[in-house]
Coordinates of C-alpha atoms and ligand atoms in Angstrom, one line a residue:
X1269 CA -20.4 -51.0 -80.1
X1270 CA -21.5 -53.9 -82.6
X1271 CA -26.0 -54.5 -83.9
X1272 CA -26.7 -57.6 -81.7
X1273 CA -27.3 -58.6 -85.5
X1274 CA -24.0 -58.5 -86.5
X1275 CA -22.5 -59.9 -83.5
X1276 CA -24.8 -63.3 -83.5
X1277 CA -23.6 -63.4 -87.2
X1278 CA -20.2 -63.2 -86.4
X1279 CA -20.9 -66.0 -83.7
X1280 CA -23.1 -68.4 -85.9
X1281 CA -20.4 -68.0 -88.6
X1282 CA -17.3 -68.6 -85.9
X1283 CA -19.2 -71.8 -84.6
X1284 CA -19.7 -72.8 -88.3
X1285 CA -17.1 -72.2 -89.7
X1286 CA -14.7 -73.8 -86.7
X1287 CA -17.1 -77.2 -86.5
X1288 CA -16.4 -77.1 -90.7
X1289 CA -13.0 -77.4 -90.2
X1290 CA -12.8 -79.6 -87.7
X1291 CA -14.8 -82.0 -89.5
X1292 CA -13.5 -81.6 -92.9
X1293 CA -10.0 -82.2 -91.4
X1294 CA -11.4 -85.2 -89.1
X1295 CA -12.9 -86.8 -92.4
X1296 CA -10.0 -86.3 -94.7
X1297 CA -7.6 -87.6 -92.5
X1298 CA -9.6 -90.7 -91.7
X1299 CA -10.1 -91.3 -95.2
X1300 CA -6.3 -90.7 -95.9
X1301 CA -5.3 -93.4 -93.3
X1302 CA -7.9 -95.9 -94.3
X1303 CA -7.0 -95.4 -97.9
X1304 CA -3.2 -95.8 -96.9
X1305 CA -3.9 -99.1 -95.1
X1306 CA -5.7 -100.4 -98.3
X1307 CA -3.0 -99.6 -100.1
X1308 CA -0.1 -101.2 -98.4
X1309 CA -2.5 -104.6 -98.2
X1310 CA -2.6 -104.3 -102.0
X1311 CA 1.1 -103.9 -101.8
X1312 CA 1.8 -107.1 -99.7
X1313 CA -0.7 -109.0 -101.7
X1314 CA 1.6 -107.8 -104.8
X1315 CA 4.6 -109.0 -102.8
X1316 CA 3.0 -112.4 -101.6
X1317 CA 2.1 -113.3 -105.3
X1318 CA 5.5 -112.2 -106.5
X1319 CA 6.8 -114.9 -103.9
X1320 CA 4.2 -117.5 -105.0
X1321 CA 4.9 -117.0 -108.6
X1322 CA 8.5 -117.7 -108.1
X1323 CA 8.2 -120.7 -106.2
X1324 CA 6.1 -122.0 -109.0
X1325 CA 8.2 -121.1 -111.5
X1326 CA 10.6 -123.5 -109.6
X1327 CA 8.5 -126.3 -109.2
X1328 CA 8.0 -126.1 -112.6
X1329 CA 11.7 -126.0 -113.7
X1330 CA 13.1 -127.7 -110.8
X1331 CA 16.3 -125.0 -110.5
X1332 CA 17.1 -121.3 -111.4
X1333 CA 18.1 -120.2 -114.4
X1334 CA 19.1 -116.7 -115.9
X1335 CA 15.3 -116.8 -117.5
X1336 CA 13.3 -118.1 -114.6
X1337 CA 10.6 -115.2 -113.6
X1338 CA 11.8 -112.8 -116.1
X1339 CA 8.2 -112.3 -117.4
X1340 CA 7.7 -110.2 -114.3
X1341 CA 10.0 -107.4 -115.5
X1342 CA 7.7 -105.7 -117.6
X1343 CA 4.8 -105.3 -114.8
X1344 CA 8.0 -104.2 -112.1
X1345 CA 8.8 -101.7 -114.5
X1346 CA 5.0 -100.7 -115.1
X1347 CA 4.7 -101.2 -111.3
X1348 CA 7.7 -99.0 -110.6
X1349 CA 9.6 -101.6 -108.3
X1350 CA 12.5 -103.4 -109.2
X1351 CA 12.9 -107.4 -108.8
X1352 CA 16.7 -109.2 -107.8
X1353 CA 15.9 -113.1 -107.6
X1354 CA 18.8 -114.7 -105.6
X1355 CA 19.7 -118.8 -105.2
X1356 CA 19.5 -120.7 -101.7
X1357 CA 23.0 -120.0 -101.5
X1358 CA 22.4 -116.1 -102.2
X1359 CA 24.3 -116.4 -105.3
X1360 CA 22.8 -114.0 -108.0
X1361 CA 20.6 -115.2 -110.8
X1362 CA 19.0 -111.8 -112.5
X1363 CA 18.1 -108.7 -111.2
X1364 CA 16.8 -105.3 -112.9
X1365 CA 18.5 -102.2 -112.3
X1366 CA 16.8 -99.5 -110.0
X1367 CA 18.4 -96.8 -111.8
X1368 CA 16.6 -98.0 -115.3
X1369 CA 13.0 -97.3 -112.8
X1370 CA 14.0 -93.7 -112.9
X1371 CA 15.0 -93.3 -116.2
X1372 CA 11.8 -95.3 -117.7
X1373 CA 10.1 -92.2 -115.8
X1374 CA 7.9 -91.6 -119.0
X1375 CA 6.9 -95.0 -119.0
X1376 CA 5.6 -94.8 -115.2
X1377 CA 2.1 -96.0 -114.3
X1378 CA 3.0 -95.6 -111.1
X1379 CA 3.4 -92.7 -108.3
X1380 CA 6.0 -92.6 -106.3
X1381 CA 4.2 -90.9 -103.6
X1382 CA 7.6 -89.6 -101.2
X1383 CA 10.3 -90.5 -104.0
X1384 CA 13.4 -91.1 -101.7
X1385 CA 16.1 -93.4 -100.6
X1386 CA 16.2 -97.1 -102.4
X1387 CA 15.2 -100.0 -100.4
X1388 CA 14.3 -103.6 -100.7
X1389 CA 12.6 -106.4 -98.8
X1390 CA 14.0 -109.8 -99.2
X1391 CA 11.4 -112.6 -99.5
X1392 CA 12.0 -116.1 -99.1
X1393 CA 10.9 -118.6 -102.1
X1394 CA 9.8 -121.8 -100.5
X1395 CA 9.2 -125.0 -102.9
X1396 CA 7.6 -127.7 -101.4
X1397 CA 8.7 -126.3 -97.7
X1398 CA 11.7 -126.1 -98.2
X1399 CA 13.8 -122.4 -99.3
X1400 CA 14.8 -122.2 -102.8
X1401 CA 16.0 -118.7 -103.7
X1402 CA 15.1 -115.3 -102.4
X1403 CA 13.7 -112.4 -104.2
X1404 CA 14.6 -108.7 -103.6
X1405 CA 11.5 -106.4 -104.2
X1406 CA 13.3 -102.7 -103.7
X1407 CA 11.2 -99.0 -104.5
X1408 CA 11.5 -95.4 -104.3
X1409 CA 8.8 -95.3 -101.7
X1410 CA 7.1 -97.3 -98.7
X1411 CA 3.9 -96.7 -100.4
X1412 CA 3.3 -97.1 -104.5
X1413 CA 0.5 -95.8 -105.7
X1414 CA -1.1 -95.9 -109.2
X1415 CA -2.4 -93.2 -110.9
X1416 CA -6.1 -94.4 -110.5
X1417 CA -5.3 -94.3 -106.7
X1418 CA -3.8 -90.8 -106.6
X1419 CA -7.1 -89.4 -108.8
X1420 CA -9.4 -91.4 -106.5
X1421 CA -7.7 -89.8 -103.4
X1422 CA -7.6 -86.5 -104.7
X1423 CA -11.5 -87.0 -106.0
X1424 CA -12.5 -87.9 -102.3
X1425 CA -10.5 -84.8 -100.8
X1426 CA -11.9 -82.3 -103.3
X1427 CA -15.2 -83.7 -102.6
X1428 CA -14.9 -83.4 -98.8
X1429 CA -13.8 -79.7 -99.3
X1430 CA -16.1 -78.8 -101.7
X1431 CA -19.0 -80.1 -99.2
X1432 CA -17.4 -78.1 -96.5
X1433 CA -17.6 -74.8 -98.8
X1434 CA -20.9 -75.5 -99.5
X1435 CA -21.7 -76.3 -96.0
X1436 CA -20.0 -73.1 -95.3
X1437 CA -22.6 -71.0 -97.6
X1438 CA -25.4 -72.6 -96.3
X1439 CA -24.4 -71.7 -92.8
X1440 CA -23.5 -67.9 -94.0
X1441 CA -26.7 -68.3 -95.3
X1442 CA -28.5 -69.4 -91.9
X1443 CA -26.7 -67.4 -89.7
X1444 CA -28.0 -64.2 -91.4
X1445 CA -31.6 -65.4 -91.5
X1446 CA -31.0 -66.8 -87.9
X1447 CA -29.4 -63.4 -87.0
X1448 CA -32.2 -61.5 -88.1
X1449 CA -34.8 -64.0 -86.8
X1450 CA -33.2 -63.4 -83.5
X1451 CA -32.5 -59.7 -83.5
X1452 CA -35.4 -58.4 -85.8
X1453 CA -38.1 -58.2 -82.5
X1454 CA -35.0 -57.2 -80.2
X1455 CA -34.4 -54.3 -82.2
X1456 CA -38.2 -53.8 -82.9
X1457 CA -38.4 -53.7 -79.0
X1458 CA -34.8 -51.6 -78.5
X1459 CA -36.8 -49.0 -80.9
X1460 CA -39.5 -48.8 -79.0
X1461 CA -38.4 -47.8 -75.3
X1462 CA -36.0 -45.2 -77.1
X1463 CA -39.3 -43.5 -78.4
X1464 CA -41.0 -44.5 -75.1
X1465 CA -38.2 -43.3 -73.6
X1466 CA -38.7 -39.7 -75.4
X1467 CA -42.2 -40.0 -74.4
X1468 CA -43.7 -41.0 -78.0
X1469 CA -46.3 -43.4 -75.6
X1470 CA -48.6 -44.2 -78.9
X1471 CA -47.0 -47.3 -80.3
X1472 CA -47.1 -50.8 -80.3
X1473 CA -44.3 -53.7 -81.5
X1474 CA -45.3 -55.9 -84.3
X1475 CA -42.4 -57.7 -84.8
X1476 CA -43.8 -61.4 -83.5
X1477 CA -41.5 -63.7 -82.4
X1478 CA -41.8 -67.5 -81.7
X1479 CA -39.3 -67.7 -79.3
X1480 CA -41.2 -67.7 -75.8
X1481 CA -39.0 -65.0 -73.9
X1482 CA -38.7 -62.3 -77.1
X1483 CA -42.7 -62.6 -77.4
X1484 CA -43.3 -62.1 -73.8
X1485 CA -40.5 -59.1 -74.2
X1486 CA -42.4 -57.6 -76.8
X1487 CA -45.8 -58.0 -75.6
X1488 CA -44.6 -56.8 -72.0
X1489 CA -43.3 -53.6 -73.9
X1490 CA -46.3 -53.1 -75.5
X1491 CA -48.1 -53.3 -71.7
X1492 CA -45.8 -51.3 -70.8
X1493 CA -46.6 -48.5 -73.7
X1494 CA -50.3 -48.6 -73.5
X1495 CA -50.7 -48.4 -69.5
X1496 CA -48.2 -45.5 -69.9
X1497 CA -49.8 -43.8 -72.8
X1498 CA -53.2 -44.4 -70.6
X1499 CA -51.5 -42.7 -68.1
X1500 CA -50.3 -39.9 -70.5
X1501 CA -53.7 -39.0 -71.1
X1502 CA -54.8 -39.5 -67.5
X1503 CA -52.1 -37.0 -66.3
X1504 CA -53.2 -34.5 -69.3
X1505 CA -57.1 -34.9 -68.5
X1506 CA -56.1 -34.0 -64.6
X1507 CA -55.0 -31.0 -65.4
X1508 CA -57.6 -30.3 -67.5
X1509 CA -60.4 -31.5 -64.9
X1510 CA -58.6 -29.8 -62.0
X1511 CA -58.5 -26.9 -63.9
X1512 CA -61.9 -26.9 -64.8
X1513 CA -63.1 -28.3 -61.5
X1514 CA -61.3 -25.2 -60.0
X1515 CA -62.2 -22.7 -62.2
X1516 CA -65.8 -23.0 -61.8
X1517 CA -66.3 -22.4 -58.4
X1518 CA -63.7 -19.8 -58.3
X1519 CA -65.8 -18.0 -61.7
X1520 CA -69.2 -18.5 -59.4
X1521 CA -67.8 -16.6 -56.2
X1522 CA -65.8 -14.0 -58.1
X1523 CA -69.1 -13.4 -60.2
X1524 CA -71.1 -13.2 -57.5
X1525 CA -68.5 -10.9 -55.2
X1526 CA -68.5 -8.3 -58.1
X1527 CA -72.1 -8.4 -58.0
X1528 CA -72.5 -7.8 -55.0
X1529 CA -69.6 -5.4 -54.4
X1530 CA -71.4 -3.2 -57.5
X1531 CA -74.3 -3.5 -55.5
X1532 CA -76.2 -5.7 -58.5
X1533 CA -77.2 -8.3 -55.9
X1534 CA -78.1 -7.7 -52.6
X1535 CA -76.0 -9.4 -50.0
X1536 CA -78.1 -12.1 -48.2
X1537 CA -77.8 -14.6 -46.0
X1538 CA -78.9 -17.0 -48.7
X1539 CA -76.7 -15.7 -51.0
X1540 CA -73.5 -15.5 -48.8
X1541 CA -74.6 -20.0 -48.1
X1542 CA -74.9 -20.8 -51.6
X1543 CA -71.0 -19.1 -51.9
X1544 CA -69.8 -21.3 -48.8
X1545 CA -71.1 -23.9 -50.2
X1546 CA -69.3 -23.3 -53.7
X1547 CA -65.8 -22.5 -51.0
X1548 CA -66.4 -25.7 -49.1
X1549 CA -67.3 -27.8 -52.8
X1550 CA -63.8 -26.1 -53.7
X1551 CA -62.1 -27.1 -50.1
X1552 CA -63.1 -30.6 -50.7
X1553 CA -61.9 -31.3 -54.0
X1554 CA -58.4 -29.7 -52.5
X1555 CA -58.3 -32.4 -49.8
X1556 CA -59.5 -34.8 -52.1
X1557 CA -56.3 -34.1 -54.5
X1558 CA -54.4 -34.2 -51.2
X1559 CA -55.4 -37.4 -49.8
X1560 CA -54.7 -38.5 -52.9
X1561 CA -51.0 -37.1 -53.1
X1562 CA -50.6 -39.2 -49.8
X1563 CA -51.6 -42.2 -51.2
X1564 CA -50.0 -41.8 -54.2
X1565 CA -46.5 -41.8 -52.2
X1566 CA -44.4 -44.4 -51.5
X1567 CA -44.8 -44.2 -48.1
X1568 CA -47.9 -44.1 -46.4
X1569 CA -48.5 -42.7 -42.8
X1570 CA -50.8 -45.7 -41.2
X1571 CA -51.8 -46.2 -37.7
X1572 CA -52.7 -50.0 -37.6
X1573 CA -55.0 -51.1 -35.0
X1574 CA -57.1 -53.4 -34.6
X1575 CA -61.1 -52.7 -36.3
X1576 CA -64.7 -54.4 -36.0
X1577 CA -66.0 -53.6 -39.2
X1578 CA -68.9 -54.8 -38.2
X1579 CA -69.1 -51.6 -35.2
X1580 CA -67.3 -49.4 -37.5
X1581 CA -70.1 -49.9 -40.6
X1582 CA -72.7 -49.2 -38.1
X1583 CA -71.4 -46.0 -36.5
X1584 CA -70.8 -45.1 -40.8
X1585 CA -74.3 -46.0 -41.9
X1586 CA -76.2 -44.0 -39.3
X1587 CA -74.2 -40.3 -41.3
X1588 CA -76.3 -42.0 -44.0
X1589 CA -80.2 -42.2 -43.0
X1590 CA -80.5 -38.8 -43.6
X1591 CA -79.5 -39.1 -47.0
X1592 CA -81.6 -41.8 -47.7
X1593 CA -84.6 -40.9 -45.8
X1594 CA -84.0 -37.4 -47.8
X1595 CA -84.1 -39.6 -51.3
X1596 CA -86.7 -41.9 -50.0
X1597 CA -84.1 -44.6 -50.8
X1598 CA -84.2 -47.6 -48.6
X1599 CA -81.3 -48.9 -46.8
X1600 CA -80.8 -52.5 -45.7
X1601 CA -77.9 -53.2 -43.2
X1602 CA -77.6 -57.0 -43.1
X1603 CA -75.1 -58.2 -41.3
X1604 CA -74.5 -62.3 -39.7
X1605 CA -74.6 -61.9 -35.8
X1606 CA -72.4 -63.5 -33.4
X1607 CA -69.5 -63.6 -36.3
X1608 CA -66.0 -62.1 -35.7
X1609 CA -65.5 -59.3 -38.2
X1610 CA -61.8 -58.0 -37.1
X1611 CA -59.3 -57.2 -39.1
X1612 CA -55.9 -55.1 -38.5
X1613 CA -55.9 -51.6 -40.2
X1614 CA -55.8 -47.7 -40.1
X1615 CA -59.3 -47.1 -38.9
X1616 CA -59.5 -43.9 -40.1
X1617 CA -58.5 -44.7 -43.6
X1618 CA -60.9 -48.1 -43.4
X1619 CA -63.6 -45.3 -42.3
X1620 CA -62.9 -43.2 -45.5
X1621 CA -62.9 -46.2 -48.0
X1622 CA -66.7 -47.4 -46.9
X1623 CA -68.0 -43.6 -47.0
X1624 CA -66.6 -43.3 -50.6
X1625 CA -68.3 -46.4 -51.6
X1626 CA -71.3 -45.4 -49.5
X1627 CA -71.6 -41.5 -51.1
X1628 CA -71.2 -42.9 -54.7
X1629 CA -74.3 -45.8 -54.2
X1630 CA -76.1 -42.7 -52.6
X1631 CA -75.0 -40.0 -55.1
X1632 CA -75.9 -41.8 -58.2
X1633 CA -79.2 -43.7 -56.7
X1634 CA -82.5 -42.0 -57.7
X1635 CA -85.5 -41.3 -55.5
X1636 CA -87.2 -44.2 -54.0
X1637 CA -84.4 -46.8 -55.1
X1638 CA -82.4 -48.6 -52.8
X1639 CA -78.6 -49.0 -51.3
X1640 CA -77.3 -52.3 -49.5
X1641 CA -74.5 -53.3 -46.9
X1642 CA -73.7 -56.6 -46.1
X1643 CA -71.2 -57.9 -44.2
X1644 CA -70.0 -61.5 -44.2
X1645 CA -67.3 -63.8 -43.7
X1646 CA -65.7 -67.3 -45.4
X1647 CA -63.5 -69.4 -44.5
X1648 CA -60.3 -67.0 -44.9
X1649 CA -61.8 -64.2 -45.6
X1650 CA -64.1 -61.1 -44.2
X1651 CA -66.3 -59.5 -47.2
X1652 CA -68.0 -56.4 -47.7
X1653 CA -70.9 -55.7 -50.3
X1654 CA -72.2 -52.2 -51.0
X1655 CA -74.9 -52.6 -53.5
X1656 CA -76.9 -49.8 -55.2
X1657 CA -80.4 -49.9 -57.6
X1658 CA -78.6 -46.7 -59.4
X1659 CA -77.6 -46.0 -62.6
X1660 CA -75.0 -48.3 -62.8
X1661 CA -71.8 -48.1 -64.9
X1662 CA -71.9 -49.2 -68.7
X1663 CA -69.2 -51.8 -69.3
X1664 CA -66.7 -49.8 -71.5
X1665 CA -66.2 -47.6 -68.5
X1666 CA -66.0 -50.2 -65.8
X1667 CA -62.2 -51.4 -66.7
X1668 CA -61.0 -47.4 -65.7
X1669 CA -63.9 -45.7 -62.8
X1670 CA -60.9 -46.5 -60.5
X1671 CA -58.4 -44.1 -62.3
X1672 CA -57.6 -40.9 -60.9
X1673 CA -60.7 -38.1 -62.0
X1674 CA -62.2 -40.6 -63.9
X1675 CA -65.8 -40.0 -64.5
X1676 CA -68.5 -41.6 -66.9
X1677 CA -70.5 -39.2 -69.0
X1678 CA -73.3 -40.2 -67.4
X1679 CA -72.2 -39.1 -64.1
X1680 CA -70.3 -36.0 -65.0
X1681 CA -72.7 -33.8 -66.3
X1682 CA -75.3 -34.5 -63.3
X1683 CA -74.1 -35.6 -60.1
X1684 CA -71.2 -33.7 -58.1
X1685 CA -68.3 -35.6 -58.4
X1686 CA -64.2 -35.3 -58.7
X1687 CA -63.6 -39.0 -60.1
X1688 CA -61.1 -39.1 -57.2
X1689 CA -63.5 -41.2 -54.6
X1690 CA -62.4 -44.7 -56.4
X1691 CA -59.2 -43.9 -56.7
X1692 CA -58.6 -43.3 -52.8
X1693 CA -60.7 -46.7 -52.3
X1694 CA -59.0 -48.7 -54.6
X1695 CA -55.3 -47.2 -52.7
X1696 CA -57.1 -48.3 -48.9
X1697 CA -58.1 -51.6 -50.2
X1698 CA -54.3 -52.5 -51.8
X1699 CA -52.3 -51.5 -48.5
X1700 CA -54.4 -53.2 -46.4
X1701 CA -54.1 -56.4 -48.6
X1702 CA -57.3 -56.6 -49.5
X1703 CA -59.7 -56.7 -53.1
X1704 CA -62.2 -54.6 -54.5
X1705 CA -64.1 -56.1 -57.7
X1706 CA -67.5 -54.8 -59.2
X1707 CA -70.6 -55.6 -60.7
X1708 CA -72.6 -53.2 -62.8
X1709 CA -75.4 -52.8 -65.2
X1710 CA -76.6 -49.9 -66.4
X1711 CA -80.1 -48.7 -65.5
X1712 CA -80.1 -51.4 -63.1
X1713 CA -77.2 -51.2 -59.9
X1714 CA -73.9 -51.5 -59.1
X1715 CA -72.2 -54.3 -56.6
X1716 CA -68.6 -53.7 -54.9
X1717 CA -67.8 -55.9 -53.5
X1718 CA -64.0 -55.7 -50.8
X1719 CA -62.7 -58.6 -49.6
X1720 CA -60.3 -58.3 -46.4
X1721 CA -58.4 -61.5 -46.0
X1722 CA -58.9 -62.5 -42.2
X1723 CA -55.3 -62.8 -41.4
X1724 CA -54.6 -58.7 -43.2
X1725 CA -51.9 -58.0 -40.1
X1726 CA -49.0 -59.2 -42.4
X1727 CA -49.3 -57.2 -45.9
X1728 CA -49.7 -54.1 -43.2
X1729 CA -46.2 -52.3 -43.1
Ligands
ADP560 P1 -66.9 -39.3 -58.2 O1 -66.4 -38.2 -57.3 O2 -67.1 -38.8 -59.6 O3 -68.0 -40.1 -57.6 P2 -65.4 -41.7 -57.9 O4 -64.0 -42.0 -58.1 O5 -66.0 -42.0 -56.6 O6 -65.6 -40.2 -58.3 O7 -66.2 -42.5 -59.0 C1 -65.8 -42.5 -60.4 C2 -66.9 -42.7 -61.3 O8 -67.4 -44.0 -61.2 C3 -68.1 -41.9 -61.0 O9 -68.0 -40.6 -61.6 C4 -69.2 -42.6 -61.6 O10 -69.3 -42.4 -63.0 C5 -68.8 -44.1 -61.4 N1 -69.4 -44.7 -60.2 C6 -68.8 -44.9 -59.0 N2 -69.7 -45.5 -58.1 C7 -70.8 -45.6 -58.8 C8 -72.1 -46.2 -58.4 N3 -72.3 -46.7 -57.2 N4 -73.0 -46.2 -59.4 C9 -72.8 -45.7 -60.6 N5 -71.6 -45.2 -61.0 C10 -70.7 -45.1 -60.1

């Protein structure tokens, strides 16, 4: 197993160091062959003006003699080619020998470049149209060279491969800043869902990253670690609440058995109804915790029919006028009339989502305030408003009152509660496809507000 480091090292420095190559090679070569072709045009230039200056030198002289030309020798040997200047007839007139090119060695300006087999080129010496004589022009080598060319080529090839080393640095270079650019929030990321992984849920990635997907990665993961560290303490505080929540009515009737069994209290009817009450408060919280196991599963039992929330609210509101005539709290069922108000669902489920909401705006409105249903519809959708003058909910705590046994201070210490309520209402409203948003101030009401979208039948499994 290689660091995703090391192995887009390896790649940036394999793509590098191939294109380096490749166009070090490309370049010299072209610069070889155009080099080359200037050469061998200097060459026949050479040639051509050898030929010219010979058919001056007979114009001037008007025939061949054992002299004509011979200034040339000195350059041929300098120039490392050798001169034979024939008649028209082909007879000889003077010629140098090729074997004195090799042994003038030392004297050599020029560079053979593939020192080989002798050859020659016969050139024709025209003089006033007409051929007068032919010149031989014989080397070691297709190609002379002088020094100067030799150095200049060699100057251009060290050139292009010292450009190519330093190419190749600078791309070493790269490729480990790149590297690290790359894998740096990778492994910052890899890191953290080992530790998530082991259930250390109180971190965060800092590691920014201006590549689009490897930002959203990282920010994801650190989603990912906060909504599981919130659940982390959710799942601790439910123990602790459930403990608590069952411990205290279980402390009140044991109490008051033993007092009574000791004979400290007297048993009375009003005694023996204040225990029920604490065993039915204890019941309820236990089928509470249930319903919420079922909806808390993956899959949930539902008998989908079809409901008039409009009939159904009714039949729910009239459980409440005790309530509120009890609390001198007044409550206002406003509903459109001649309105369709259908939608498909579990009725009984429906039922339970609107008492929750219901009990809450009850439970935590005072004396002489007042509680709200209306019932609505747009174009696509049917809308449900429970509104309360209660306490309301301060807006730190508004983001989580739909988390299992979550409970505001304010409500805790006062009103009856398991902080499961929500949680069951927020389950009802997802599986039938529906919304649930609320409005709150505190000291002033609260607004939720459930939104069933007219056509629910197809998010219903
Ligand atoms: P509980 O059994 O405590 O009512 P819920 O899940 O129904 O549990 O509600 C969670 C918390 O949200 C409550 O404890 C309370 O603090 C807050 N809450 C819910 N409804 C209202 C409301 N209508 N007015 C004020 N606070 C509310």
């Amino acid at each position: 197993m290689q660091t995703i480091r090391k192995k887009l090292s390896v790649l940036f420095l394999l793509c590098s160091v191939f294109t380096i190559i490749i166009i070090t090679l490309f370049v010299n070569r072209t610069i070889s062959n155009k080099f080359d072709e200037y050469v061998v045009e200097i060459q026949n230039k050479r040639h051509q003006d050898i030929v010219t200056h010979f058919s001056d030198v007979y114009s001037n002289e008007g025939t061949w003699t054992s002299i004509s030309g011979t200034e040339l020798i000195h350059e041929a040997y300098m120039g490392n080619y050798c001169l034979t200047l024939w008649d028209k007839d082909k007879n000889y007139i003077w010629g140098m020998n090729p074997e004195e090119l090799d042994d003038r060695s030392h004297l050599k300006s020029m560079v053979v470049q593939d020192q080989g087999v002798f050859s020659t080129k016969t050139f024709e010496i025209k003089s006033e149209g007409v051929i007068v004589g032919y010149v031989d022009i014989g080397q070691y080598s297709s190609v002379l060279l002088t020094k100067e060319d030799i150095n200049f080529k060699s100057s251009i090839i060290r050139s292009i491969i010292f450009s190519g080393m330093i190419t190749l640095c600078i791309s070493v270079g790269l490729s480990l800043v790149f590297s690290k650019h790359f894998s740096a929030p990778i492994k910052d990321v890899a890191n953290m869902s080992v530790k998530l992984s082991r259930g250390d849920f109180d971190i965060k990635s800092i590691a920014q990253s201006n590549i689009v997907e490897l930002e959203e990665l990282r920010k994801s993961v650190n989603v990912l670690a906060e909504k599981l560290n919130h659940q982390d303490d959710l799942r601790k505080r439910l123990i602790t609440d459930i403990t608590h929540e069952v411990r205290t009515p279980l402390n009140v009737l044991q109490n008051n058995l033993e007092a009574m069994i000791d004979g400290v209290f007297p048993v009375t009817t009003e005694r023996l109804n204040n225990l029920n009450e604490e065993v039915i408060r204890f019941g309820r919280l236990l089928n509470n915790l249930n319903s919420l196991k079922e909806f808390e599963s993956e899959h949930i039992k539902q008998n989908v029919e079809i409901i008039f929330l409009d009939e159904l609210l009714i039949d729910i509101s009239k459980d409440f006028y005790t309530v509120a005539q009890a609390k001198n709290i007044q409550f206002n069922f406003q509903l459109i009339p001649d309105q369709q108000f259908t939608i498909s669902g579990d009725k009984d489920k429906i039922k339970q989502l609107f008492i929750n909401l219901l009990s809450n705006a009850f439970k935590f409105t005072k004396e002489n305030g007042m509680v709200d249903v209306a019932l609505y519809t747009d174009r696509e959708n049917i809308i449900v408003e429970v509104k309360d003058s209660g306490i309301g909910i301060a807006k730190e705590h508004l983001p989580f009152i739909f988390e299992r046994l979550y409970r505001t201070q304010e409500s805790s210490g006062q009103v009856e509660g398991n902080g499961i309520g929500l949680t069951i209402v927020k389950n009802i409203v997802q599986i039938h496809g529906a919304t649930i948003e609320v409005e709150s101030e505190e000291g002033i009401g609260s607004v939720f507000t459930i939104v069933f979208k007219k056509n629910n039948h197809f998010f219903l499994h």
